[in-house]
Short mmCIF file of C-alpha atoms and ligand atoms in Angstrom, two decimals:
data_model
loop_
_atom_site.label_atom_id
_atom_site.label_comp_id
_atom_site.label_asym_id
_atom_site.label_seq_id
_atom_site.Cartn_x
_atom_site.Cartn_y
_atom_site.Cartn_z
CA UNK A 1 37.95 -83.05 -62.57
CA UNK A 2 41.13 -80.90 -63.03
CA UNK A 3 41.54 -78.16 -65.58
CA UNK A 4 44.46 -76.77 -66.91
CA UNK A 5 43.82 -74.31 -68.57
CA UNK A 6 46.13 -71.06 -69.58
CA UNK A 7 47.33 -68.92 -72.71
CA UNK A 8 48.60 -70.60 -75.97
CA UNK A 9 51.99 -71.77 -75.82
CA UNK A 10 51.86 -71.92 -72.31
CA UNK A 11 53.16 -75.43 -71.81
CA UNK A 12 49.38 -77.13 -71.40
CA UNK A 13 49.41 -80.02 -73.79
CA UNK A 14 53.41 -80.64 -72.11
CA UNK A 15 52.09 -80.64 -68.74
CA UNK A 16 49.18 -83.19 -69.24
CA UNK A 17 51.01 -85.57 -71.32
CA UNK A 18 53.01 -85.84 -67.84
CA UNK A 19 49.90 -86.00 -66.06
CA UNK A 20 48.60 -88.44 -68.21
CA UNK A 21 51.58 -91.22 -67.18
CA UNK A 22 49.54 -91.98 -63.70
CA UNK A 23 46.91 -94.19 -64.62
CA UNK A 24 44.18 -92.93 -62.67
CA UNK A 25 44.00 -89.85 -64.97
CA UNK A 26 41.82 -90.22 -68.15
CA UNK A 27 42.32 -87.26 -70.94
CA UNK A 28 38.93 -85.07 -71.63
CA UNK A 29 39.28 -85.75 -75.84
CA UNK A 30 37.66 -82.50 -77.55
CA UNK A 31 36.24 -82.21 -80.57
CA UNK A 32 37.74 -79.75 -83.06
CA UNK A 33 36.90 -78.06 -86.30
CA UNK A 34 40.70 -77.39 -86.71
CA UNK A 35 42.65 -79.43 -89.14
CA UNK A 36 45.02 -82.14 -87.31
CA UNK A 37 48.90 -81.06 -86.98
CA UNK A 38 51.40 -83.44 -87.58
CA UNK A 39 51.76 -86.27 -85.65
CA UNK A 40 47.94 -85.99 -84.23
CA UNK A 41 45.85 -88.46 -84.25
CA UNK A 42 41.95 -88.44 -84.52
CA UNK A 43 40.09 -90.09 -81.33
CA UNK A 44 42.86 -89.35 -79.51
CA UNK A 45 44.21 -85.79 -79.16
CA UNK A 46 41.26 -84.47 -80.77
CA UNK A 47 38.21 -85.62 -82.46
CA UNK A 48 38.31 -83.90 -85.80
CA UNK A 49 35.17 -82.69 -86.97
CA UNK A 50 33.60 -80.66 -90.01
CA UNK A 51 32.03 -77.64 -89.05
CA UNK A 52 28.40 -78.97 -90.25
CA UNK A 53 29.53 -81.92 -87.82
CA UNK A 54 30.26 -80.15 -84.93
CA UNK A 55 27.05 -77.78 -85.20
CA UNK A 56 25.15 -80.98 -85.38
CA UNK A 57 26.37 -81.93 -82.15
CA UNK A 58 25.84 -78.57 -80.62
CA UNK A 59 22.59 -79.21 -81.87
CA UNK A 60 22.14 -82.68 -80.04
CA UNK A 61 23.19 -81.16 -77.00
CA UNK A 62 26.46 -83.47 -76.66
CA UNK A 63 28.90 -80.96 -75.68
CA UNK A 64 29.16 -78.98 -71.84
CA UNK A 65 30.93 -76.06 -73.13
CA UNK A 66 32.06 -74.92 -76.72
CA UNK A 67 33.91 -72.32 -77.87
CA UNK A 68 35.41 -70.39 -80.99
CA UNK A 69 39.14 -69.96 -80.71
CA UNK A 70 40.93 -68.15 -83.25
CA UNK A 71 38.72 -68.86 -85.63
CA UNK A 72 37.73 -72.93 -84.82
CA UNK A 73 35.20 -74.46 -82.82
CA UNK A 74 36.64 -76.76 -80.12
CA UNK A 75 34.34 -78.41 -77.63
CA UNK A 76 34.12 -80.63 -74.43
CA UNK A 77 31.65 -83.82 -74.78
CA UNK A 78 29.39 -84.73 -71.91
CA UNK A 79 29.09 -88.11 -71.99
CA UNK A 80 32.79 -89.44 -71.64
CA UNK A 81 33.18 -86.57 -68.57
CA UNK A 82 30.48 -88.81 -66.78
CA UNK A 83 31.01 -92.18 -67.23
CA UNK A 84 35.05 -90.87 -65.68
CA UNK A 85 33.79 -89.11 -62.89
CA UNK A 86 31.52 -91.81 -61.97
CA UNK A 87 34.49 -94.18 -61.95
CA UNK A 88 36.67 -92.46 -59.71
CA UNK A 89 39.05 -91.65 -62.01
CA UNK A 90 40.53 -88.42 -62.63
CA UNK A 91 38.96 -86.40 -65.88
CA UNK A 92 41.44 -84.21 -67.34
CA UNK A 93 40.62 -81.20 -69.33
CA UNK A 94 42.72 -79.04 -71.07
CA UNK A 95 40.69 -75.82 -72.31
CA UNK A 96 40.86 -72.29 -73.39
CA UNK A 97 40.19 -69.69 -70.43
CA UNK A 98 36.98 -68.92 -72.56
CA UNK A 99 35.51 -72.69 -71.65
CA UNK A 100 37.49 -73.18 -68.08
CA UNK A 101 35.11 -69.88 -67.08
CA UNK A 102 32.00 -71.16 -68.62
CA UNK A 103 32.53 -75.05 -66.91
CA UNK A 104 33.01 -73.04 -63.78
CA UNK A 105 29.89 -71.09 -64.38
CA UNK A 106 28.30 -74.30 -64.96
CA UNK A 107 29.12 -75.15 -61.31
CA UNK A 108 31.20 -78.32 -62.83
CA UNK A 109 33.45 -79.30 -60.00
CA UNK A 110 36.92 -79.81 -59.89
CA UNK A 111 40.27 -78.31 -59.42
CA UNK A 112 41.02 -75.03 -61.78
CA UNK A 113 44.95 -74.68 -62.16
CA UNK A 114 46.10 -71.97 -64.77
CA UNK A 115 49.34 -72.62 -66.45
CA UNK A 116 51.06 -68.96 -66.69
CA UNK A 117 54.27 -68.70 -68.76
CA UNK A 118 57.41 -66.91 -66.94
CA UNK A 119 57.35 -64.02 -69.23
CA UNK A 120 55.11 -62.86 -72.48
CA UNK A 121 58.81 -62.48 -74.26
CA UNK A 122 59.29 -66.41 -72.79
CA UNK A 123 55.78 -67.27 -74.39
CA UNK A 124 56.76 -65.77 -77.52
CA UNK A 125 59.66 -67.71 -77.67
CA UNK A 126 58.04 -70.90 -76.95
CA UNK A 127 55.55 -70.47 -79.51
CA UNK A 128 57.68 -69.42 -82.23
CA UNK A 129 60.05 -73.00 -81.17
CA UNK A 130 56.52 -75.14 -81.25
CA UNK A 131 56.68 -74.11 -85.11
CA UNK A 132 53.01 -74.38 -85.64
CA UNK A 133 51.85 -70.92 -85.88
CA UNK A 134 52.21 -68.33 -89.07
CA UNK A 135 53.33 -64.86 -88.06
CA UNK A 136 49.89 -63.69 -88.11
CA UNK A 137 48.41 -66.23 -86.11
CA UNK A 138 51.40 -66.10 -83.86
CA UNK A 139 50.53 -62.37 -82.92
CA UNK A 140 46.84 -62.93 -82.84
CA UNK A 141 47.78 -65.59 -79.89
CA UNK A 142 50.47 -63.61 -78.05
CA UNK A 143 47.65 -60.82 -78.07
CA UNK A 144 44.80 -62.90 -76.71
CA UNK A 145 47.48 -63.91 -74.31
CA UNK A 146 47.26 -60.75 -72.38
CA UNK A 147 43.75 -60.43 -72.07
CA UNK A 148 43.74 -64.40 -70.57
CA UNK A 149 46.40 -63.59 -68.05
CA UNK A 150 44.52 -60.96 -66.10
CA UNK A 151 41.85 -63.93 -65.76
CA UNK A 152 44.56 -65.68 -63.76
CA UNK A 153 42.63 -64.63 -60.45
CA UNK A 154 39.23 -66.44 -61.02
CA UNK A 155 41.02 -70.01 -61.03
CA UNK A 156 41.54 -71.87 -57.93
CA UNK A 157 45.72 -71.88 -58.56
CA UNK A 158 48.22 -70.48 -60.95
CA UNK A 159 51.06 -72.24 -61.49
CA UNK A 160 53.94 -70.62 -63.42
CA UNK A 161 55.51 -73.09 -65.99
CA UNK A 162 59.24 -72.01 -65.80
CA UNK A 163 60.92 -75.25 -65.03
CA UNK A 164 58.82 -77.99 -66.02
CA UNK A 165 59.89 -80.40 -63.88
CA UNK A 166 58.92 -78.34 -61.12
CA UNK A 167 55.33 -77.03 -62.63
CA UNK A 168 54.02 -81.04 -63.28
CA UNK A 169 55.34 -81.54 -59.50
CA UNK A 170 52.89 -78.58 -58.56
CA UNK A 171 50.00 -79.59 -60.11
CA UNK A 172 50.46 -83.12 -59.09
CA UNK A 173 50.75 -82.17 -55.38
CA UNK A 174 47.79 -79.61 -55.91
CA UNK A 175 45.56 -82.30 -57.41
CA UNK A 176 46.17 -85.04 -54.71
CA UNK A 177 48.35 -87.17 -57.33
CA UNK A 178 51.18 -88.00 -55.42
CA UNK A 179 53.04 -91.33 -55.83
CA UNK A 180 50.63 -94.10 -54.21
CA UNK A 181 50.03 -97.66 -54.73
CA UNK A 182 47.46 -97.74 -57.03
CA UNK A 183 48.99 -94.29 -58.77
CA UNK A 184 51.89 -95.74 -60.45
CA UNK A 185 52.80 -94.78 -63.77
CA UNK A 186 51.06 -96.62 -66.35
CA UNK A 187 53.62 -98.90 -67.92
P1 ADP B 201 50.05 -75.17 -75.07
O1 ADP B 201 49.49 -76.57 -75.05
O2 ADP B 201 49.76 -74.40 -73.81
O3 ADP B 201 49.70 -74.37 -76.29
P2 ADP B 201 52.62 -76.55 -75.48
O4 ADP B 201 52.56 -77.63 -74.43
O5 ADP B 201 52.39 -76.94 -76.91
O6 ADP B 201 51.66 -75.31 -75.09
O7 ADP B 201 54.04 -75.84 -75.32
C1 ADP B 201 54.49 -74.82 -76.22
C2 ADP B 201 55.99 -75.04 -76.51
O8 ADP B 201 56.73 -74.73 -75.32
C3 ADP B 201 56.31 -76.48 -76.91
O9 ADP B 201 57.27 -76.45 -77.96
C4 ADP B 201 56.88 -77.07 -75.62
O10 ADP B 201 57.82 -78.08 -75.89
C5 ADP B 201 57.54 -75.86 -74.93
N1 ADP B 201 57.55 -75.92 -73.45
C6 ADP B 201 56.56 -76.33 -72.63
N2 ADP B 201 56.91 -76.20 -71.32
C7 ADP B 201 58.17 -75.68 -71.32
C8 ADP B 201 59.10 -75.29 -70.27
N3 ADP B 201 58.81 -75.42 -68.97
N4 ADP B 201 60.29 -74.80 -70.66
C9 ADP B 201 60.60 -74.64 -71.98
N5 ADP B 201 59.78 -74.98 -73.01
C10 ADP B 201 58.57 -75.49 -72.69
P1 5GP B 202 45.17 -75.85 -80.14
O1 5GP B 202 44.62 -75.48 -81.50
O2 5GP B 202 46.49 -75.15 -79.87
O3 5GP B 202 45.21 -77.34 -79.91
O4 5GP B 202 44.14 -75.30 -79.06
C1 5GP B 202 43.75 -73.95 -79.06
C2 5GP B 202 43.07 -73.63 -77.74
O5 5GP B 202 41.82 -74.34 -77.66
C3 5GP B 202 43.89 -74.08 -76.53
O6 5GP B 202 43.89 -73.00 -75.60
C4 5GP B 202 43.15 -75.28 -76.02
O7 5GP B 202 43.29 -75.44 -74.62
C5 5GP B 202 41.71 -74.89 -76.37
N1 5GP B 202 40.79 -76.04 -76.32
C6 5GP B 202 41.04 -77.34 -76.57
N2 5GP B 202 39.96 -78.09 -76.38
C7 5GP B 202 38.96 -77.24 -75.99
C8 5GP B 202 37.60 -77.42 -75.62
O8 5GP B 202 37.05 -78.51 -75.61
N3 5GP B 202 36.90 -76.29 -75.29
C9 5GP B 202 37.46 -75.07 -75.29
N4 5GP B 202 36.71 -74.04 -74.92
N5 5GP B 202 38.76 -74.86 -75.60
C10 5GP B 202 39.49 -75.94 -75.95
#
């Protein structure tokens, strides 16, 4: 398992796409009670769910970890995590620091990596070019953003996403990824 994990706007979603060219990695799809943004597709960024939905589910049991961030529930399902793992394959989870601390209170094993930007004034920046946020929600982010950083320490790596060329290199060398026969990029 390896967990990436890090404020909003931090370059997460960027750096697993990346990831997500070796074949041998398999992308941990959440479910969500936030509405899609453009260009995302149900089943396989997120799996959208209503709210009555997604409390069934808690209900069932289905999920590891949930969590409420600003103001949606997001949460990791079980099942698909197993059947991965038991493949071999690499299970990729990007998550809020909220449910990175609670899968490793769970004892869930696996590489931690937090993604930390170069600067807050850098995050800002980034988040205000991603175009998604309203001012409000922008500022509710940037401030959660400082209360996440100082959990930088309880992960097993930090990697700071200046250049992003050199931050996927990181994680790929820190997660044993490395260019090998049966690792080549999917086609
Ligand atoms: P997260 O998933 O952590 O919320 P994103 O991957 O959506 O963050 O990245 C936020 C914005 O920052 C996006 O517009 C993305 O293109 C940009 N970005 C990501 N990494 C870098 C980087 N190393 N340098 C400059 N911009 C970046
Ligand atoms: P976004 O709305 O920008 O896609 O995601 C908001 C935050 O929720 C991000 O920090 C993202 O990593 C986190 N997130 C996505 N999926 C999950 C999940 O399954 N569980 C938890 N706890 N957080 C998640």
């Amino acid at each position: 398992m390896l967990l990436i994990s890090g404020p909003s706007g931090c370059g997460k979603s960027t750096i697993c796409k990346r990831l997500l060219e070796d074949r041998r990695v398999v992308f941990s799809v959440s479910a969500t009670t936030r509405a899609p943004r453009a260009g995302e597709v149900d089943g396989q960024h997120y799996y959208f769910l209503s709210k009555e939905e997604f409390r069934r589910r808690v209900e069932a049991g289905e999920f590891i970890e949930y969590a409420e961030v600003y103001g949606n529930l997001y949460g990791t399902l079980r099942q698909p995590m197993e059947d991965v793992l038991v493949s071999g394959r690499t299970y990729l989870i990007e998550i809020d620091v909220q449910g990175a601390l609670q899968l490793r209170a769970l004892g869930v094993a696996g590489l931690y990596v937090f993604i930390a930007p170069p600067s807050f004034e850098e995050l800002r920046q980034r988040l205000v070019g991603r175009g998604s946020e309203s001012p409000e929600m922008l500022e509710r982010r940037l401030r959660k953003a400082e209360d996440e950083y100082r959990e930088r320490v309880k992960y097993d790596h930090i990697v700071v996403n200046d250049d992003l060329e050199r931050a996927v290199t990181e994680v790929t060398r820190l997660a044993g990824l490395e260019e090998s026969p049966e690792g080549r990029p999917a086609p």
